[in-house]
PDB file of N, CA and C in Angstrom:
ATOM      1  N   UNK A   1      11.515 -68.166 -76.911  1.00 82.00           N
ATOM      2  CA  UNK A   1      13.213 -67.549 -77.101  1.00 82.00           C
ATOM      3  C   UNK A   1      13.122 -68.505 -78.075  1.00 82.00           C
ATOM      4  N   UNK A   2      13.266 -67.703 -79.341  1.00 84.00           N
ATOM      5  CA  UNK A   2      13.934 -68.677 -80.544  1.00 84.00           C
ATOM      6  C   UNK A   2      15.546 -68.247 -80.836  1.00 84.00           C
ATOM      7  N   UNK A   3      16.245 -68.906 -80.987  1.00 87.00           N
ATOM      8  CA  UNK A   3      17.212 -68.750 -81.460  1.00 87.00           C
ATOM      9  C   UNK A   3      17.274 -68.490 -82.619  1.00 87.00           C
ATOM     10  N   UNK A   4      17.969 -67.815 -83.424  1.00 85.00           N
ATOM     11  CA  UNK A   4      17.187 -67.534 -84.674  1.00 85.00           C
ATOM     12  C   UNK A   4      18.857 -67.249 -84.886  1.00 85.00           C
ATOM     13  N   UNK A   5      19.981 -67.056 -84.615  1.00 78.00           N
ATOM     14  CA  UNK A   5      21.284 -66.854 -84.703  1.00 78.00           C
ATOM     15  C   UNK A   5      21.361 -68.566 -85.450  1.00 78.00           C
ATOM     16  N   UNK A   6      20.683 -68.930 -85.099  1.00 87.00           N
ATOM     17  CA  UNK A   6      21.099 -70.693 -85.449  1.00 87.00           C
ATOM     18  C   UNK A   6      20.504 -71.235 -86.365  1.00 87.00           C
ATOM     19  N   UNK A   7      19.140 -70.066 -87.000  1.00 91.00           N
ATOM     20  CA  UNK A   7      18.630 -70.899 -87.908  1.00 91.00           C
ATOM     21  C   UNK A   7      19.600 -71.066 -89.279  1.00 91.00           C
ATOM     22  N   UNK A   8      19.089 -71.852 -90.625  1.00 94.00           N
ATOM     23  CA  UNK A   8      19.274 -71.670 -91.468  1.00 94.00           C
ATOM     24  C   UNK A   8      19.056 -70.935 -92.106  1.00 94.00           C
ATOM     25  N   UNK A   9      18.012 -69.870 -92.156  1.00 94.00           N
ATOM     26  CA  UNK A   9      17.404 -68.504 -92.834  1.00 94.00           C
ATOM     27  C   UNK A   9      16.968 -68.322 -91.824  1.00 94.00           C
ATOM     28  N   UNK A  10      17.125 -66.559 -91.808  1.00 92.00           N
ATOM     29  CA  UNK A  10      16.094 -65.938 -90.937  1.00 92.00           C
ATOM     30  C   UNK A  10      15.447 -64.669 -91.620  1.00 92.00           C
ATOM     31  N   UNK A  11      14.381 -64.591 -91.850  1.00 90.00           N
ATOM     32  CA  UNK A  11      13.799 -63.567 -92.480  1.00 90.00           C
ATOM     33  C   UNK A  11      13.542 -61.943 -91.386  1.00 90.00           C
ATOM     34  N   UNK A  12      13.811 -61.122 -92.252  1.00 92.00           N
ATOM     35  CA  UNK A  12      13.594 -59.895 -91.153  1.00 92.00           C
ATOM     36  C   UNK A  12      12.790 -59.116 -91.735  1.00 92.00           C
ATOM     37  N   UNK A  13      11.608 -58.189 -91.411  1.00 92.00           N
ATOM     38  CA  UNK A  13      10.784 -57.248 -92.015  1.00 92.00           C
ATOM     39  C   UNK A  13      11.470 -56.117 -91.118  1.00 92.00           C
ATOM     40  N   UNK A  14      11.763 -55.082 -91.480  1.00 91.00           N
ATOM     41  CA  UNK A  14      12.137 -53.203 -91.129  1.00 91.00           C
ATOM     42  C   UNK A  14      12.008 -52.638 -91.928  1.00 91.00           C
ATOM     43  N   UNK A  15      11.509 -51.839 -91.437  1.00 91.00           N
ATOM     44  CA  UNK A  15      11.683 -50.334 -92.086  1.00 91.00           C
ATOM     45  C   UNK A  15      12.593 -49.870 -93.203  1.00 91.00           C
ATOM     46  N   UNK A  16      13.777 -50.199 -92.429  1.00 88.00           N
ATOM     47  CA  UNK A  16      15.114 -49.590 -92.654  1.00 88.00           C
ATOM     48  C   UNK A  16      15.911 -49.908 -91.977  1.00 88.00           C
ATOM     49  N   UNK A  17      17.544 -50.060 -91.959  1.00 84.00           N
ATOM     50  CA  UNK A  17      18.720 -50.418 -91.450  1.00 84.00           C
ATOM     51  C   UNK A  17      18.950 -49.366 -90.429  1.00 84.00           C
ATOM     52  N   UNK A  18      18.271 -48.018 -90.119  1.00 84.00           N
ATOM     53  CA  UNK A  18      18.427 -46.879 -89.036  1.00 84.00           C
ATOM     54  C   UNK A  18      18.042 -48.169 -87.752  1.00 84.00           C
ATOM     55  N   UNK A  19      18.899 -47.568 -86.927  1.00 80.00           N
ATOM     56  CA  UNK A  19      18.474 -48.390 -85.492  1.00 80.00           C
ATOM     57  C   UNK A  19      17.439 -48.184 -84.834  1.00 80.00           C
ATOM     58  N   UNK A  20      16.990 -48.728 -83.649  1.00 78.00           N
ATOM     59  CA  UNK A  20      15.734 -49.233 -83.465  1.00 78.00           C
ATOM     60  C   UNK A  20      15.042 -47.928 -82.712  1.00 78.00           C
ATOM     61  N   UNK A  21      14.591 -47.900 -81.402  1.00 82.00           N
ATOM     62  CA  UNK A  21      13.886 -46.490 -80.795  1.00 82.00           C
ATOM     63  C   UNK A  21      15.230 -46.725 -79.502  1.00 82.00           C
ATOM     64  N   UNK A  22      15.865 -47.803 -79.189  1.00 86.00           N
ATOM     65  CA  UNK A  22      16.475 -48.253 -77.874  1.00 86.00           C
ATOM     66  C   UNK A  22      18.132 -47.181 -78.628  1.00 86.00           C
ATOM     67  N   UNK A  23      18.167 -47.129 -80.006  1.00 87.00           N
ATOM     68  CA  UNK A  23      19.704 -46.837 -80.637  1.00 87.00           C
ATOM     69  C   UNK A  23      20.559 -47.775 -80.638  1.00 87.00           C
ATOM     70  N   UNK A  24      19.895 -49.239 -80.510  1.00 87.00           N
ATOM     71  CA  UNK A  24      20.993 -50.319 -80.532  1.00 87.00           C
ATOM     72  C   UNK A  24      21.005 -51.179 -81.829  1.00 87.00           C
ATOM     73  N   UNK A  25      22.188 -51.209 -82.284  1.00 85.00           N
ATOM     74  CA  UNK A  25      22.000 -52.199 -83.700  1.00 85.00           C
ATOM     75  C   UNK A  25      22.038 -53.802 -83.864  1.00 85.00           C
ATOM     76  N   UNK A  26      21.164 -54.411 -84.205  1.00 86.00           N
ATOM     77  CA  UNK A  26      21.013 -55.473 -83.917  1.00 86.00           C
ATOM     78  C   UNK A  26      22.322 -56.981 -84.792  1.00 86.00           C
ATOM     79  N   UNK A  27      22.981 -57.156 -84.829  1.00 88.00           N
ATOM     80  CA  UNK A  27      23.676 -57.988 -85.338  1.00 88.00           C
ATOM     81  C   UNK A  27      23.420 -59.390 -85.715  1.00 88.00           C
ATOM     82  N   UNK A  28      21.833 -59.002 -85.339  1.00 87.00           N
ATOM     83  CA  UNK A  28      21.499 -60.104 -86.736  1.00 87.00           C
ATOM     84  C   UNK A  28      21.331 -59.964 -88.248  1.00 87.00           C
ATOM     85  N   UNK A  29      20.918 -58.369 -88.274  1.00 88.00           N
ATOM     86  CA  UNK A  29      21.097 -58.266 -89.517  1.00 88.00           C
ATOM     87  C   UNK A  29      22.396 -58.246 -90.653  1.00 88.00           C
ATOM     88  N   UNK A  30      23.234 -58.601 -90.120  1.00 90.00           N
ATOM     89  CA  UNK A  30      24.666 -58.976 -90.559  1.00 90.00           C
ATOM     90  C   UNK A  30      24.973 -60.223 -90.683  1.00 90.00           C
ATOM     91  N   UNK A  31      24.268 -60.910 -90.473  1.00 91.00           N
ATOM     92  CA  UNK A  31      24.701 -62.349 -90.805  1.00 91.00           C
ATOM     93  C   UNK A  31      24.615 -63.265 -91.740  1.00 91.00           C
ATOM     94  N   UNK A  32      25.219 -63.958 -91.888  1.00 92.00           N
ATOM     95  CA  UNK A  32      25.102 -64.608 -93.370  1.00 92.00           C
ATOM     96  C   UNK A  32      23.638 -65.349 -93.955  1.00 92.00           C
ATOM     97  N   UNK A  33      23.146 -66.028 -92.611  1.00 92.00           N
ATOM     98  CA  UNK A  33      21.568 -66.397 -92.794  1.00 92.00           C
ATOM     99  C   UNK A  33      20.885 -65.512 -92.436  1.00 92.00           C
ATOM    100  N   UNK A  34      20.661 -64.227 -92.735  1.00 93.00           N
ATOM    101  CA  UNK A  34      19.969 -63.295 -93.023  1.00 93.00           C
ATOM    102  C   UNK A  34      19.263 -62.627 -93.796  1.00 93.00           C
ATOM    103  N   UNK A  35      18.123 -62.616 -94.113  1.00 94.00           N
ATOM    104  CA  UNK A  35      17.469 -61.843 -95.218  1.00 94.00           C
ATOM    105  C   UNK A  35      16.783 -60.756 -94.686  1.00 94.00           C
ATOM    106  N   UNK A  36      16.838 -59.697 -95.357  1.00 94.00           N
ATOM    107  CA  UNK A  36      16.137 -58.743 -95.049  1.00 94.00           C
ATOM    108  C   UNK A  36      14.699 -58.313 -96.145  1.00 94.00           C
ATOM    109  N   UNK A  37      13.442 -57.773 -95.970  1.00 94.00           N
ATOM    110  CA  UNK A  37      12.536 -57.283 -96.624  1.00 94.00           C
ATOM    111  C   UNK A  37      12.169 -56.085 -95.972  1.00 94.00           C
ATOM    112  N   UNK A  38      12.782 -55.011 -96.795  1.00 95.00           N
ATOM    113  CA  UNK A  38      11.954 -53.918 -96.175  1.00 95.00           C
ATOM    114  C   UNK A  38      11.087 -53.307 -96.303  1.00 95.00           C
ATOM    115  N   UNK A  39      10.259 -52.518 -95.653  1.00 94.00           N
ATOM    116  CA  UNK A  39       8.629 -52.066 -95.828  1.00 94.00           C
ATOM    117  C   UNK A  39       8.151 -52.666 -94.459  1.00 94.00           C
ATOM    118  N   UNK A  40       6.670 -51.586 -94.493  1.00 94.00           N
ATOM    119  CA  UNK A  40       5.700 -52.111 -93.558  1.00 94.00           C
ATOM    120  C   UNK A  40       5.188 -53.313 -93.671  1.00 94.00           C
ATOM    121  N   UNK A  41       6.055 -54.341 -92.397  1.00 93.00           N
ATOM    122  CA  UNK A  41       6.030 -55.433 -92.218  1.00 93.00           C
ATOM    123  C   UNK A  41       4.441 -56.021 -92.345  1.00 93.00           C
ATOM    124  N   UNK A  42       3.108 -55.842 -92.488  1.00 95.00           N
ATOM    125  CA  UNK A  42       1.569 -55.873 -92.764  1.00 95.00           C
ATOM    126  C   UNK A  42       1.929 -55.894 -94.490  1.00 95.00           C
ATOM    127  N   UNK A  43       2.108 -54.528 -94.636  1.00 95.00           N
ATOM    128  CA  UNK A  43       1.891 -54.800 -96.193  1.00 95.00           C
ATOM    129  C   UNK A  43       3.052 -56.084 -96.646  1.00 95.00           C
ATOM    130  N   UNK A  44       3.495 -56.071 -96.489  1.00 94.00           N
ATOM    131  CA  UNK A  44       5.195 -57.338 -97.172  1.00 94.00           C
ATOM    132  C   UNK A  44       4.433 -58.312 -96.966  1.00 94.00           C
ATOM    133  N   UNK A  45       4.159 -58.641 -95.722  1.00 93.00           N
ATOM    134  CA  UNK A  45       3.548 -60.278 -95.298  1.00 93.00           C
ATOM    135  C   UNK A  45       2.297 -60.149 -96.432  1.00 93.00           C
ATOM    136  N   UNK A  46       1.498 -59.174 -96.425  1.00 96.00           N
ATOM    137  CA  UNK A  46       0.079 -58.951 -96.974  1.00 96.00           C
ATOM    138  C   UNK A  46       0.391 -59.516 -98.242  1.00 96.00           C
ATOM    139  N   UNK A  47       1.735 -58.759 -99.134  1.00 94.00           N
ATOM    140  CA  UNK A  47       2.361 -58.855-100.777  1.00 94.00           C
ATOM    141  C   UNK A  47       2.868 -60.133-100.707  1.00 94.00           C
ATOM    142  N   UNK A  48       4.029 -60.627 -99.774  1.00 91.00           N
ATOM    143  CA  UNK A  48       4.068 -62.050 -99.915  1.00 91.00           C
ATOM    144  C   UNK A  48       2.852 -62.949-100.292  1.00 91.00           C
ATOM    145  N   UNK A  49       2.178 -63.210 -98.757  1.00 95.00           N
ATOM    146  CA  UNK A  49       0.495 -64.219 -99.158  1.00 95.00           C
ATOM    147  C   UNK A  49      -0.013 -64.380-100.594  1.00 95.00           C
ATOM    148  N   UNK A  50      -0.320 -62.744-101.300  1.00 96.00           N
ATOM    149  CA  UNK A  50      -0.847 -62.282-102.647  1.00 96.00           C
ATOM    150  C   UNK A  50       0.197 -63.231-103.584  1.00 96.00           C
ATOM    151  N   UNK A  51       1.584 -63.359-103.585  1.00 94.00           N
ATOM    152  CA  UNK A  51       1.917 -63.857-104.607  1.00 94.00           C
ATOM    153  C   UNK A  51       1.842 -65.317-104.243  1.00 94.00           C
ATOM    154  N   UNK A  52       2.277 -65.998-103.273  1.00 92.00           N
ATOM    155  CA  UNK A  52       1.828 -67.319-103.177  1.00 92.00           C
ATOM    156  C   UNK A  52       0.580 -68.054-103.078  1.00 92.00           C
ATOM    157  N   UNK A  53       0.086 -66.947-103.247  1.00 93.00           N
ATOM    158  CA  UNK A  53      -1.320 -67.632-103.751  1.00 93.00           C
ATOM    159  C   UNK A  53      -1.978 -67.838-104.389  1.00 93.00           C
TER     160      UNK A  53
END
């Protein structure tokens, strides 16, 4: 288990701000240390890798 709530910065990859399958919102998304990257996770990471290469 990784305690991301205590991390300096957390990157969250998510398609939208909609709640997940269980219908429960994640409070991590609203913390000051969270950065949201919206879109398909595989495509988003691929794009980041290409930009930094």
